[in-house]
Coordinates of C-alpha atoms and ligand atoms in Angstrom, one line a residue:
X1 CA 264.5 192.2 24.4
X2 CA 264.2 193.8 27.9
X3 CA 260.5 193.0 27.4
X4 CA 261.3 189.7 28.3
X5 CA 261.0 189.7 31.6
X6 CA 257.7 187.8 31.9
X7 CA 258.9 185.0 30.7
X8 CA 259.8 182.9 33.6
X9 CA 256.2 184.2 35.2
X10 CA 254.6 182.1 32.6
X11 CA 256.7 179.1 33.2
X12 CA 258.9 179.2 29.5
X13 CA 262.5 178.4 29.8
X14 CA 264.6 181.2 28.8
X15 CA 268.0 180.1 27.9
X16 CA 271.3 182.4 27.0
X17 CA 272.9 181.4 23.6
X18 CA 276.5 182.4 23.7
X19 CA 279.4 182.0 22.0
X20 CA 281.7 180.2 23.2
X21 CA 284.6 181.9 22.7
X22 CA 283.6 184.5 25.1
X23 CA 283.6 182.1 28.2
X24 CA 287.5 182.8 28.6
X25 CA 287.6 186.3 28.0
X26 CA 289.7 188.0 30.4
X27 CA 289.4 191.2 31.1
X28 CA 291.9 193.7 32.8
X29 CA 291.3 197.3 35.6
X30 CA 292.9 197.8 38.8
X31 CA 293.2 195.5 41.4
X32 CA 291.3 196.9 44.6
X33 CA 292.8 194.1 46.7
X34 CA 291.9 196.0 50.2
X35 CA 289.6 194.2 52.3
X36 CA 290.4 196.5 54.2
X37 CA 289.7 197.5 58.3
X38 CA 291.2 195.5 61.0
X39 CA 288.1 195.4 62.8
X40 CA 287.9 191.5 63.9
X41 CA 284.2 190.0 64.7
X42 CA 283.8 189.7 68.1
X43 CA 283.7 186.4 69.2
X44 CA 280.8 185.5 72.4
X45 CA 282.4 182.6 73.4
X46 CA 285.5 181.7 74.7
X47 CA 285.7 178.6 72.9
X48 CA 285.6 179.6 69.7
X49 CA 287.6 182.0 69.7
X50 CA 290.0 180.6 67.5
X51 CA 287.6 179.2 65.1
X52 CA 286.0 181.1 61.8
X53 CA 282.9 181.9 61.7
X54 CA 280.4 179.4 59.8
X55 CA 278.7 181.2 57.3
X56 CA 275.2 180.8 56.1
X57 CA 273.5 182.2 53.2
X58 CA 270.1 182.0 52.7
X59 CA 268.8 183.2 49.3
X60 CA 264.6 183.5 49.1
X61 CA 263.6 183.8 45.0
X62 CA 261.2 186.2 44.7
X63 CA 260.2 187.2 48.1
X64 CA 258.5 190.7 48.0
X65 CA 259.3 193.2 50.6
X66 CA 255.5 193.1 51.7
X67 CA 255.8 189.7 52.2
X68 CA 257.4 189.0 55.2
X69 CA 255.4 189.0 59.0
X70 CA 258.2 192.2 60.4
X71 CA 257.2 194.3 57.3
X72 CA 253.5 194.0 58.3
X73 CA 252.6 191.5 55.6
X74 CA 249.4 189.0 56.0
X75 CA 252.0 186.3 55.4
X76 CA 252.9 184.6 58.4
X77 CA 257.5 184.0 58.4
X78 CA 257.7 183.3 62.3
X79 CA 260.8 182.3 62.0
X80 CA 262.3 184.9 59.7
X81 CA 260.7 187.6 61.9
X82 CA 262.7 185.9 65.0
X83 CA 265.6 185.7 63.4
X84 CA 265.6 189.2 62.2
X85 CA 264.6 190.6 65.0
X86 CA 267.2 189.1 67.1
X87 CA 269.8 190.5 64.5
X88 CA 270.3 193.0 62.0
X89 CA 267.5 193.9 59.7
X90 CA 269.1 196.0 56.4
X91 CA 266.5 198.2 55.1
X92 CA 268.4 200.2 52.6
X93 CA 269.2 197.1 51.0
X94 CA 269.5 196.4 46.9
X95 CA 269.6 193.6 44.4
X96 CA 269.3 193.2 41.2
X97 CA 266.1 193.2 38.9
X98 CA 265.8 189.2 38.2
X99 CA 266.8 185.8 39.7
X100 CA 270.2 185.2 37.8
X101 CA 271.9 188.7 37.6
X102 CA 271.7 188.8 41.1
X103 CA 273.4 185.5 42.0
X104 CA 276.0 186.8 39.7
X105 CA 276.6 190.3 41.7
X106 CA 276.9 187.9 45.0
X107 CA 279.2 185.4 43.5
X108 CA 281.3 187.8 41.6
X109 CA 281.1 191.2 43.9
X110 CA 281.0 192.6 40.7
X111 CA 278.3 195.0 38.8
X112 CA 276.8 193.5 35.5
X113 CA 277.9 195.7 33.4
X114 CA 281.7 194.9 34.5
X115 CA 280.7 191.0 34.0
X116 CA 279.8 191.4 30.1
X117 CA 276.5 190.4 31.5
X118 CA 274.2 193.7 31.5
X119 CA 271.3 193.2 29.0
X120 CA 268.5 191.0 30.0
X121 CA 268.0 187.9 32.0
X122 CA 270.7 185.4 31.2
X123 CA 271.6 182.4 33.8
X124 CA 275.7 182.7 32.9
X125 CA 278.6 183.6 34.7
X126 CA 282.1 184.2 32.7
X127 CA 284.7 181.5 33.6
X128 CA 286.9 184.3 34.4
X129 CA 285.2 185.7 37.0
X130 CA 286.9 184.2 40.3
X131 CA 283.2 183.1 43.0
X132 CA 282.9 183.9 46.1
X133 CA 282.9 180.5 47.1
X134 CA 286.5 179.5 45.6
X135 CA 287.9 182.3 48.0
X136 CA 285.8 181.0 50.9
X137 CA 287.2 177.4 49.9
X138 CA 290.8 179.0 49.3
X139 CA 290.4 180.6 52.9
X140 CA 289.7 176.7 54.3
X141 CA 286.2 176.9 54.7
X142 CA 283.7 173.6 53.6
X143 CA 281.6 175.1 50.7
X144 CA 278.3 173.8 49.9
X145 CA 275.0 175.0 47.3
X146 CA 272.0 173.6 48.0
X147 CA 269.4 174.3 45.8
X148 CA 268.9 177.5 42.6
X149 CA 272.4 177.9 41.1
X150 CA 270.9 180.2 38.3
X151 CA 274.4 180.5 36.5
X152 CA 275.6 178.8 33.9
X153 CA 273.6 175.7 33.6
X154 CA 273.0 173.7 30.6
X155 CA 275.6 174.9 28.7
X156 CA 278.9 173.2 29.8
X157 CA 279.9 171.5 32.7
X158 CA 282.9 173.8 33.0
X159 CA 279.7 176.0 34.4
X160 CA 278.4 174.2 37.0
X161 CA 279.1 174.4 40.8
X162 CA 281.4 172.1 41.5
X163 CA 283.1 173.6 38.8
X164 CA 282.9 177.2 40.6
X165 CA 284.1 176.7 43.9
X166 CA 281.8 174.4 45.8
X167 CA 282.7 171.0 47.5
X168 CA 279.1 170.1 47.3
X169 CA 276.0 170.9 44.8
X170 CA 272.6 169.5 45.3
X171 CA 270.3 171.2 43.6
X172 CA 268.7 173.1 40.1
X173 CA 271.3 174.8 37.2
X174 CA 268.6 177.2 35.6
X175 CA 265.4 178.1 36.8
X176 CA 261.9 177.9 36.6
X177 CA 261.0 174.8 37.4
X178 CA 258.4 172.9 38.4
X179 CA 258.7 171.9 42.6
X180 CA 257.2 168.8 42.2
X181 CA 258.6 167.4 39.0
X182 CA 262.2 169.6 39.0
X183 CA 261.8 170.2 35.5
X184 CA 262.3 173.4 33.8
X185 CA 259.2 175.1 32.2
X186 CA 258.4 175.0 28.3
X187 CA 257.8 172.3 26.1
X188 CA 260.8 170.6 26.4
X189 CA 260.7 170.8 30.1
X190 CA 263.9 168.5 30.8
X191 CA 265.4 167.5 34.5
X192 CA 267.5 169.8 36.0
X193 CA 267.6 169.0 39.5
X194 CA 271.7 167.5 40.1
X195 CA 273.7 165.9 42.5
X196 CA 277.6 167.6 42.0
X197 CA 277.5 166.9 38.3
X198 CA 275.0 164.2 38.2
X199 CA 271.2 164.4 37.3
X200 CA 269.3 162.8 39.7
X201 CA 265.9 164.6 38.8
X202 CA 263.7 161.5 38.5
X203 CA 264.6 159.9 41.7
X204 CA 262.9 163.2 43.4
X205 CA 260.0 163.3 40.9
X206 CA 257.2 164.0 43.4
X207 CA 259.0 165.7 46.7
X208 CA 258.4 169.1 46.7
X209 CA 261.6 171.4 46.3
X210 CA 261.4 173.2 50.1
X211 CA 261.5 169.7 51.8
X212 CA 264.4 168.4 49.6
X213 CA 266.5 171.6 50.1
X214 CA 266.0 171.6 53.3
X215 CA 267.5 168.0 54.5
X216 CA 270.2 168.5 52.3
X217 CA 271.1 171.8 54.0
X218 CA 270.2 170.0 57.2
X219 CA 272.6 166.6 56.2
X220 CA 275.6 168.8 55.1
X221 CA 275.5 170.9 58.7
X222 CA 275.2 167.5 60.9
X223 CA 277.4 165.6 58.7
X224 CA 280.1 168.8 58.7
X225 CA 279.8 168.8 62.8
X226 CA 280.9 165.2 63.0
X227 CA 284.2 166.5 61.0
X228 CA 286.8 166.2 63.5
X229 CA 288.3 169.4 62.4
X230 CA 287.4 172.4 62.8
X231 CA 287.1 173.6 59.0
X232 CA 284.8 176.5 58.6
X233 CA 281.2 175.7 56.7
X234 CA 280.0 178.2 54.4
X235 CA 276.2 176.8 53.4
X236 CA 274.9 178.9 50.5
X237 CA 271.2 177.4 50.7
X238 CA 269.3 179.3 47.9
X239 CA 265.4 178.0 47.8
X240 CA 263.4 177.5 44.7
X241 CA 260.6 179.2 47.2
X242 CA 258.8 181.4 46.1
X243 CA 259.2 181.8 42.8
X244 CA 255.9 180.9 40.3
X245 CA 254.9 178.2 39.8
X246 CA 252.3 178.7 42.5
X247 CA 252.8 174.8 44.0
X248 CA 252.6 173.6 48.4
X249 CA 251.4 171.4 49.8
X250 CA 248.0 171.5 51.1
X251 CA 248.7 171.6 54.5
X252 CA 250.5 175.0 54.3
X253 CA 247.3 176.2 52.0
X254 CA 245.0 174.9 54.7
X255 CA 246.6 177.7 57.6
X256 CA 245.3 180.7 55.0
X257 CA 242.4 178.7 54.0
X258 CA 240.0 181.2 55.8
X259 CA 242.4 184.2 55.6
X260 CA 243.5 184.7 52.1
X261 CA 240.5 184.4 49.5
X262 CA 242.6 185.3 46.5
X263 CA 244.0 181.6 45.1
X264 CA 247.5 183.1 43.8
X265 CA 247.7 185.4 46.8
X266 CA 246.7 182.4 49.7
X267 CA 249.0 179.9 47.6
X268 CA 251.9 182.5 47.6
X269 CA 251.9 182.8 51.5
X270 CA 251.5 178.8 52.0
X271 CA 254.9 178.8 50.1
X272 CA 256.1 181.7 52.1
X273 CA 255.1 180.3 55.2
X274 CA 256.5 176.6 54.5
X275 CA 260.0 178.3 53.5
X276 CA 259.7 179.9 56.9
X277 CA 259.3 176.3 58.9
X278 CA 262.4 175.3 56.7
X279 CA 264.6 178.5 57.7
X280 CA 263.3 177.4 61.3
X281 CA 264.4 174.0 60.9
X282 CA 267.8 174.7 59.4
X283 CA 268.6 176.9 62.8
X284 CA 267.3 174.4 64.9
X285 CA 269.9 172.0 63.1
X286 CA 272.8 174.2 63.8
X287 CA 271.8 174.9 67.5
X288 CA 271.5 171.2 68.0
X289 CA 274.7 170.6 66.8
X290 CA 276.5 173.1 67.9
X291 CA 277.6 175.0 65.4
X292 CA 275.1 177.8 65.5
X293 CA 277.4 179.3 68.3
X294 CA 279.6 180.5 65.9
X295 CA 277.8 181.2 62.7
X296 CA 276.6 184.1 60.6
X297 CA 273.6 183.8 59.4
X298 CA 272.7 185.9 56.4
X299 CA 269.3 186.1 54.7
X300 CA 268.6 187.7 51.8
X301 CA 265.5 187.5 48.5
X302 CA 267.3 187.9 45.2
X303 CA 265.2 190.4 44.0
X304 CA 261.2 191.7 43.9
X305 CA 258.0 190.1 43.7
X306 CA 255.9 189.4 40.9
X307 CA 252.1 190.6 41.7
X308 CA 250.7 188.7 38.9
X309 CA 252.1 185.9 41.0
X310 CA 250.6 186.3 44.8
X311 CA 253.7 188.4 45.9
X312 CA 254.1 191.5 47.3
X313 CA 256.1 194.6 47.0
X314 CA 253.8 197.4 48.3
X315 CA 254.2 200.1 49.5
X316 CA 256.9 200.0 47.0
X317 CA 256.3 200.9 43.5
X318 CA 256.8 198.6 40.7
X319 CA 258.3 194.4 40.2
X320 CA 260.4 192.0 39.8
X321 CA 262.5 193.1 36.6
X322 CA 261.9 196.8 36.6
X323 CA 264.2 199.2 38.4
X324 CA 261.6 200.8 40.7
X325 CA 262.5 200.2 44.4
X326 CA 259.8 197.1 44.3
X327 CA 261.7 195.7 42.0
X328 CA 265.0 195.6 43.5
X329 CA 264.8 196.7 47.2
X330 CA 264.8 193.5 49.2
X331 CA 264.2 191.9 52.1
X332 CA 267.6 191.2 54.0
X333 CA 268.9 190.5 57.8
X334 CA 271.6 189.5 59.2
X335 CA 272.0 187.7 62.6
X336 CA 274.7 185.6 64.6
X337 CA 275.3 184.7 68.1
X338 CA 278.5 186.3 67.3
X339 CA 276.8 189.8 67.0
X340 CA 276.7 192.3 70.6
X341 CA 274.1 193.3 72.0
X342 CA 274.5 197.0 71.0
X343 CA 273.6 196.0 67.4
X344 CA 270.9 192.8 67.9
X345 CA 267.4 194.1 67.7
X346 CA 268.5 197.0 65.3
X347 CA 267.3 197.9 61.9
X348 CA 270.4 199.2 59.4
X349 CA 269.6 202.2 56.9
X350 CA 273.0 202.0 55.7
X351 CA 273.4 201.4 51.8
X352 CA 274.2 198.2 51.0
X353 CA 274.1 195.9 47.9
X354 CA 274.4 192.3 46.9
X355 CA 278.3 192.9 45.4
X356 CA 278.8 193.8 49.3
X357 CA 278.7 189.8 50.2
X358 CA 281.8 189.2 48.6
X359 CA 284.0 191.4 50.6
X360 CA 281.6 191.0 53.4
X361 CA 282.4 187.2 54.0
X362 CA 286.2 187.0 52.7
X363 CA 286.7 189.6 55.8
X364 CA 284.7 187.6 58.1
X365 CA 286.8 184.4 56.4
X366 CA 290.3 186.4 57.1
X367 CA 290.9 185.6 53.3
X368 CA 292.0 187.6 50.9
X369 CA 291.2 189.3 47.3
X370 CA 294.3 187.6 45.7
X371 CA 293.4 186.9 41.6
X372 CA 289.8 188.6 42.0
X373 CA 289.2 191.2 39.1
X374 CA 287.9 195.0 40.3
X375 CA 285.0 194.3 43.5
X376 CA 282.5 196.4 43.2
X377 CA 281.4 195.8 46.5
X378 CA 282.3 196.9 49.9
X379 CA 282.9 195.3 53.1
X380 CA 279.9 195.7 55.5
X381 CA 280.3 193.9 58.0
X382 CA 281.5 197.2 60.6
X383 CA 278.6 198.9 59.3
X384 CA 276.7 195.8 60.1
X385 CA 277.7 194.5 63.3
X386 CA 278.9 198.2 65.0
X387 CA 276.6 200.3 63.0
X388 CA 278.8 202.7 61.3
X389 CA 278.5 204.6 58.5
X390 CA 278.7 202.7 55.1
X391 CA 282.0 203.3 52.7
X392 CA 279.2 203.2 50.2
X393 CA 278.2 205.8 48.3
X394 CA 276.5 204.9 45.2
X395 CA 274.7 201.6 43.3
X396 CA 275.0 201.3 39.6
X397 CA 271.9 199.2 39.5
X398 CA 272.6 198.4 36.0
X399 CA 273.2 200.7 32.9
X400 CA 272.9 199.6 29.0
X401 CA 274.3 201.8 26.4
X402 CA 272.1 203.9 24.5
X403 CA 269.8 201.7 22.3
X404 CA 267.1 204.7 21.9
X405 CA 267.8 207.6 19.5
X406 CA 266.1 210.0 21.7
X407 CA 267.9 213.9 22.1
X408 CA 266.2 214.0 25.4
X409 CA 269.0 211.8 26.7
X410 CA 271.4 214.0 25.7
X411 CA 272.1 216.3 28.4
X412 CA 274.7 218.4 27.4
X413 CA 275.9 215.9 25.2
X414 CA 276.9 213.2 28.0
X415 CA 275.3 210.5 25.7
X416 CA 274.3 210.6 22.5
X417 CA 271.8 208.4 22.5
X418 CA 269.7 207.3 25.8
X419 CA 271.4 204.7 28.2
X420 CA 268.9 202.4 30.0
X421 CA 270.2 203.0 33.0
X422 CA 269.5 203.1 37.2
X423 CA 271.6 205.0 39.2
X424 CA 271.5 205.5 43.1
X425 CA 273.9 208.7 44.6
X426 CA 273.1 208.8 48.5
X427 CA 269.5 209.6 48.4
X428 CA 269.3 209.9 44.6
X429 CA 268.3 207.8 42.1
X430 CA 268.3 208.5 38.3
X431 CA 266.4 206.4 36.0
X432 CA 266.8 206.4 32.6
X433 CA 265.9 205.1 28.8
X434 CA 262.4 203.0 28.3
X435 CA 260.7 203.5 31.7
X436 CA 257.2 202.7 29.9
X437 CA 254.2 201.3 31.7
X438 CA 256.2 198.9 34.2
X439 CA 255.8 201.6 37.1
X440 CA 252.1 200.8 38.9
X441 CA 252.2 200.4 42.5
X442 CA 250.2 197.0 43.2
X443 CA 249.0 196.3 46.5
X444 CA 248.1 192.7 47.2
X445 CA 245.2 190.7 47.4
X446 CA 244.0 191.1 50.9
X447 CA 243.8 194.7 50.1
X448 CA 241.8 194.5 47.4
X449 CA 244.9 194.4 45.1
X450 CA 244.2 197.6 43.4
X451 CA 246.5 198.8 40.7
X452 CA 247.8 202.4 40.9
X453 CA 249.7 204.4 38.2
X454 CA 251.2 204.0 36.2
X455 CA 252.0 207.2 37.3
X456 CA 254.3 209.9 35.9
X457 CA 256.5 208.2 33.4
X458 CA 259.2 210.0 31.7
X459 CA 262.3 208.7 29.8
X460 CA 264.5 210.6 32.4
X461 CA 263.0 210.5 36.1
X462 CA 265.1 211.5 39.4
X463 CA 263.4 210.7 43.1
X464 CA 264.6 211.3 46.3
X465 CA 264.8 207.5 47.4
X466 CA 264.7 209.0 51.3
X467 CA 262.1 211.4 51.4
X468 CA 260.0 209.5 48.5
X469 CA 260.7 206.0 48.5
X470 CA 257.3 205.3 47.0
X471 CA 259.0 207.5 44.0
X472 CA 255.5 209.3 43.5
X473 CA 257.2 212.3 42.7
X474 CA 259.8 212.8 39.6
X475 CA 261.8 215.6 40.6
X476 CA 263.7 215.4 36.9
X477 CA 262.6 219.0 35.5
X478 CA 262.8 220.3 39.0
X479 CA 265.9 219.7 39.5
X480 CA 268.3 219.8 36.9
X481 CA 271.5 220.6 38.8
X482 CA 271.4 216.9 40.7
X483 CA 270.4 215.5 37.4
X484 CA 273.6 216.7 35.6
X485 CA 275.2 215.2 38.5
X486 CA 273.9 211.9 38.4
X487 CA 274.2 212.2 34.7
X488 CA 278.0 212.8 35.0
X489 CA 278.8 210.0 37.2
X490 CA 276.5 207.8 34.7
X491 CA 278.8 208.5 32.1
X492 CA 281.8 208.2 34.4
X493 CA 280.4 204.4 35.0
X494 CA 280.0 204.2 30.9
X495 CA 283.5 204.1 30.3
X496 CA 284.2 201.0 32.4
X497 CA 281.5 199.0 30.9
X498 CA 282.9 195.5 29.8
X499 CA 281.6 194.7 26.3
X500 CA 283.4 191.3 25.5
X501 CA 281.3 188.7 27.0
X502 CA 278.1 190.5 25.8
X503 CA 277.9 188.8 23.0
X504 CA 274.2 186.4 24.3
X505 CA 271.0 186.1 22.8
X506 CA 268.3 185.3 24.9
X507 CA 266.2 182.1 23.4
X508 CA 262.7 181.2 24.6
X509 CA 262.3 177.4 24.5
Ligands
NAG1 C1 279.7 165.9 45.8 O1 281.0 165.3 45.8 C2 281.7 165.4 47.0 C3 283.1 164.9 46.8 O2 283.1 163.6 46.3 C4 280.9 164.6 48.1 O3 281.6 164.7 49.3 C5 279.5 165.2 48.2 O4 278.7 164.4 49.1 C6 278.8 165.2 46.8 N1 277.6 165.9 46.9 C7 276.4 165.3 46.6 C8 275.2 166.1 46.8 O5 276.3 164.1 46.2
NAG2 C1 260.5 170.9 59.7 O1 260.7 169.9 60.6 C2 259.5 169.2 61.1 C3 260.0 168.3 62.2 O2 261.0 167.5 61.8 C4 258.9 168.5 59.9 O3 257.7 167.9 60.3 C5 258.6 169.5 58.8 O4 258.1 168.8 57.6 C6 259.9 170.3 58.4 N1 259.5 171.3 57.5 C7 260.3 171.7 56.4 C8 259.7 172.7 55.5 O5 261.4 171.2 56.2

């Protein structure tokens, strides 16, 4: 099953059959209602000093870490590397392995496994889980999605965004899709591009997805500063870009036309680079209306790059759905006039991960946690904006009871059979269960995209992420008292796992 991850590469619809009954399960825990910290944002201007913070969310899909200018890729992200480099950039920064899991660990603040939803790539999110954006809304703020929702599409309407917390959706329920014709992939290859709960895919037949996205992000900011009041936006603008299909318009393919000879690889950046122009014009739309002043800006890719697909993630080893660090170490920054000077210009090492956003923007929203279940996340944003040291400790990238009958993963009987499981402790990381053949480390086209590895494959391997982030060297026999550790703390993870809404089978169409 987990050897499904291709599928969206080739451009088939993969779609979660569930049953029903399992939307509404509730589950039950502690709450951990502390957002804890009384540090308040400081504020650069006088005049908005009683006003919230806009927040903005910028989600890239599929953007490698070697694809961006300030990590020394060919690909040209002006705008991005401004951006970053007058805020925050987070380089110790983790999502999840594919497009939809990761939406749901920023809309819930909660790990898969505690969602039910910790198997393979399924666009769904559990009516009981409480979003991100109904606590922003509950706080006062104007909340809008424009573009990749990636959570629940299809199925009901009960799933969709209006449905979730946002005051205004214009954009795709699943993924894949084509950015010309907003269809999903696969035979069947239906509409899916919506206004709120309204398809309105054929009247965009023909406009590329960056564009559209783009004025609508850019229609909802000007029409929100003409408000006379002085509600709070929070703009969760999450592009299609750059996710396969390879698709731009010619223009954009024409600046790499001499530079990149590799088709995939020149078509890649064109979509990179256009994406960029549209993060550009976005800002330009909030400084020239005034609300840039006192926004937070967050950016953010969802998870790694496919190399079969012109991305990027070397150095790093491994892709998009595998738990090497190229798979789920991502490109992230965060910047705001709002931020001092001490911390603009800096790059951040702490550990952070995509559950943190929850916390994260409720604190900068002054909201609260009320009727959330568990957060696995942490507030960031002292570790962001002041540079201290993160509360965080660990990342349970994502664990899946044993489905191998293999004694090796039976370390002093923690398991008896072997988890699939990713584990980060401080510098750490454990990986566990069917690590087969998904480890190479790719580099891209312009450098002659030579394949290495796979490399020293193991059904147990243990790096030192700090030291060895390339994770060339499996330290797993070596060191057998850090792997006990990590084992423990696997298995103390194992008892919390949710195992009532996991009741999906994924469905090529
Ligand atoms: C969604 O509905 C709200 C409320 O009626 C409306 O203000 C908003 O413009 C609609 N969004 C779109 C994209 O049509
Ligand atoms: C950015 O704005 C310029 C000027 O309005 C426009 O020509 C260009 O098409 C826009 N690009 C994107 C990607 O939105």
């Amino acid at each position: 099953m987990r050897r499904l991850r291709s599928v969206c590469l080739y451009g088939t619809t993969l779609l979660c059959v569930f049953f029903l009954s399992h939307l509404f399960v509730r589950f039950g825990g502690r709450e951990k209602n502390d957002v804890s910290k009384k540090y308040v944002p400081t504020q650069s201007r006088e005049s908005r000093e009683s006003g919230l913070p806009n927040i903005v969310f910028i989600m890239a899909d599929d953007l490698g870490w070697g694809d961006v200018g300030y990590h020394d890729s060919i690909i040209k992200t002006p705008n991005i590397d401004r951006l970053a480099s007058e805020g925050v950039k987070l380089e110790n920064y983790y999502g999840s392995t594919w497009c939809a899991p990761s939406r749901l660990n920023l809309m819930t603040g909660r790990y898969r496994i505690h969602t039910g939803l910790y198997g393979d790539v399924c666009d769904f999110m559990a009516l009981s889980e409480t979003t991100v954006a109904e606590k922003l809304r509950e706080a006062g703020y104007y909340t809008a999605l424009v573009g990749k929702w990636h959570l629940g599409g299809f199925y009901n309407t009960e799933c969709n965004p209006p449905q979730r917390g946002f005051d205004t959706f214009f954009g795709y329920l699943g993924g894949c899709h084509g950015y010309y014709t907003h269809r999903r992939g696969g035979p069947r290859a239906k509409y899916d591009l919506f206004a709120n709960d309204t398809a309105v895919g054929p009247d965009y037949e023909g406009q590329y997805s960056t564009f559209i996205f783009t004025k609508e992000a850019q229609r909802i900011v000007e029409q929100h500063s003409k408000r006379p009041t002085e509600q709070p936006l929070f703009l969760y603008l999450s592009y299609q870009a750059v996710h396969t299909p390879l698709e731009v318009p010619e223009e954009y393919e024409n600046i790499y036309k001499n530079v990149i000879e590799d088709d995939d690889r020149r078509i890649y950046a064109a979509m990179t680079t256009c994406m960029d122009e549209a993060i550009g014009n976005v800002t330009e739309t909030l400084k020239s209306t005034g609300l840039w002043e006192n926004t937070v800006l967050i950016f953010s890719s969802d998870n790694g790059a496919t190399p079969s697909g012109g991305g990027s993630n070397w150095p790093l080893r491994g892709h998009k759905g595998v738990w090497y660090e190229g798979g789920i170490r991502l490109v992230s920054f965060v910047t705001s006039p709002l931020l001092t000077d001490q911390v603009k210009g800096t790059v951040n090492n702490e550990l952070i991960h995509m559950t943190d956003w929850f916390k994260t923007m409720l604190y900068l929203a002054k909201g609260n946690l009320k009727g959330t279940k568990p957060l696995d996340g942490y507030n960031q944003w002292e570790t962001i904006s002041m540079g201290k040291t993160t509360d965080r400790k660990e990342i349970l990238h994502n664990l899946i009871p044993g489905d191998q009958a293999d004694t090796e993963g039976s370390i002093d009987g923690f398991f008896d059979r072997m988890p699939f499981a990713t584990l980060r402790v401080g510098k750490w990381k454990l990986l566990t269960g069917n690590i087969v053949n998904e480890g190479s480390w790719t580099k891209p086209a312009e450098m002659g995209f030579h394949i290495y590895g796979p490399g020293n494959h193991g059904s147990i391997e243990l790096y030192n992420i700090e030291e060895d982030p390339e994770e060339r060297n499996n330290l797993a026999q070596t060191n057998t008292v850090k792997l006990r550790e990590l084992y423990r703390t696997l298995q103390r993870y194992s008892a919390t796992i949710n195992k009532d809404v996991l009741q999906v089978e994924p469905v090529v169409e």
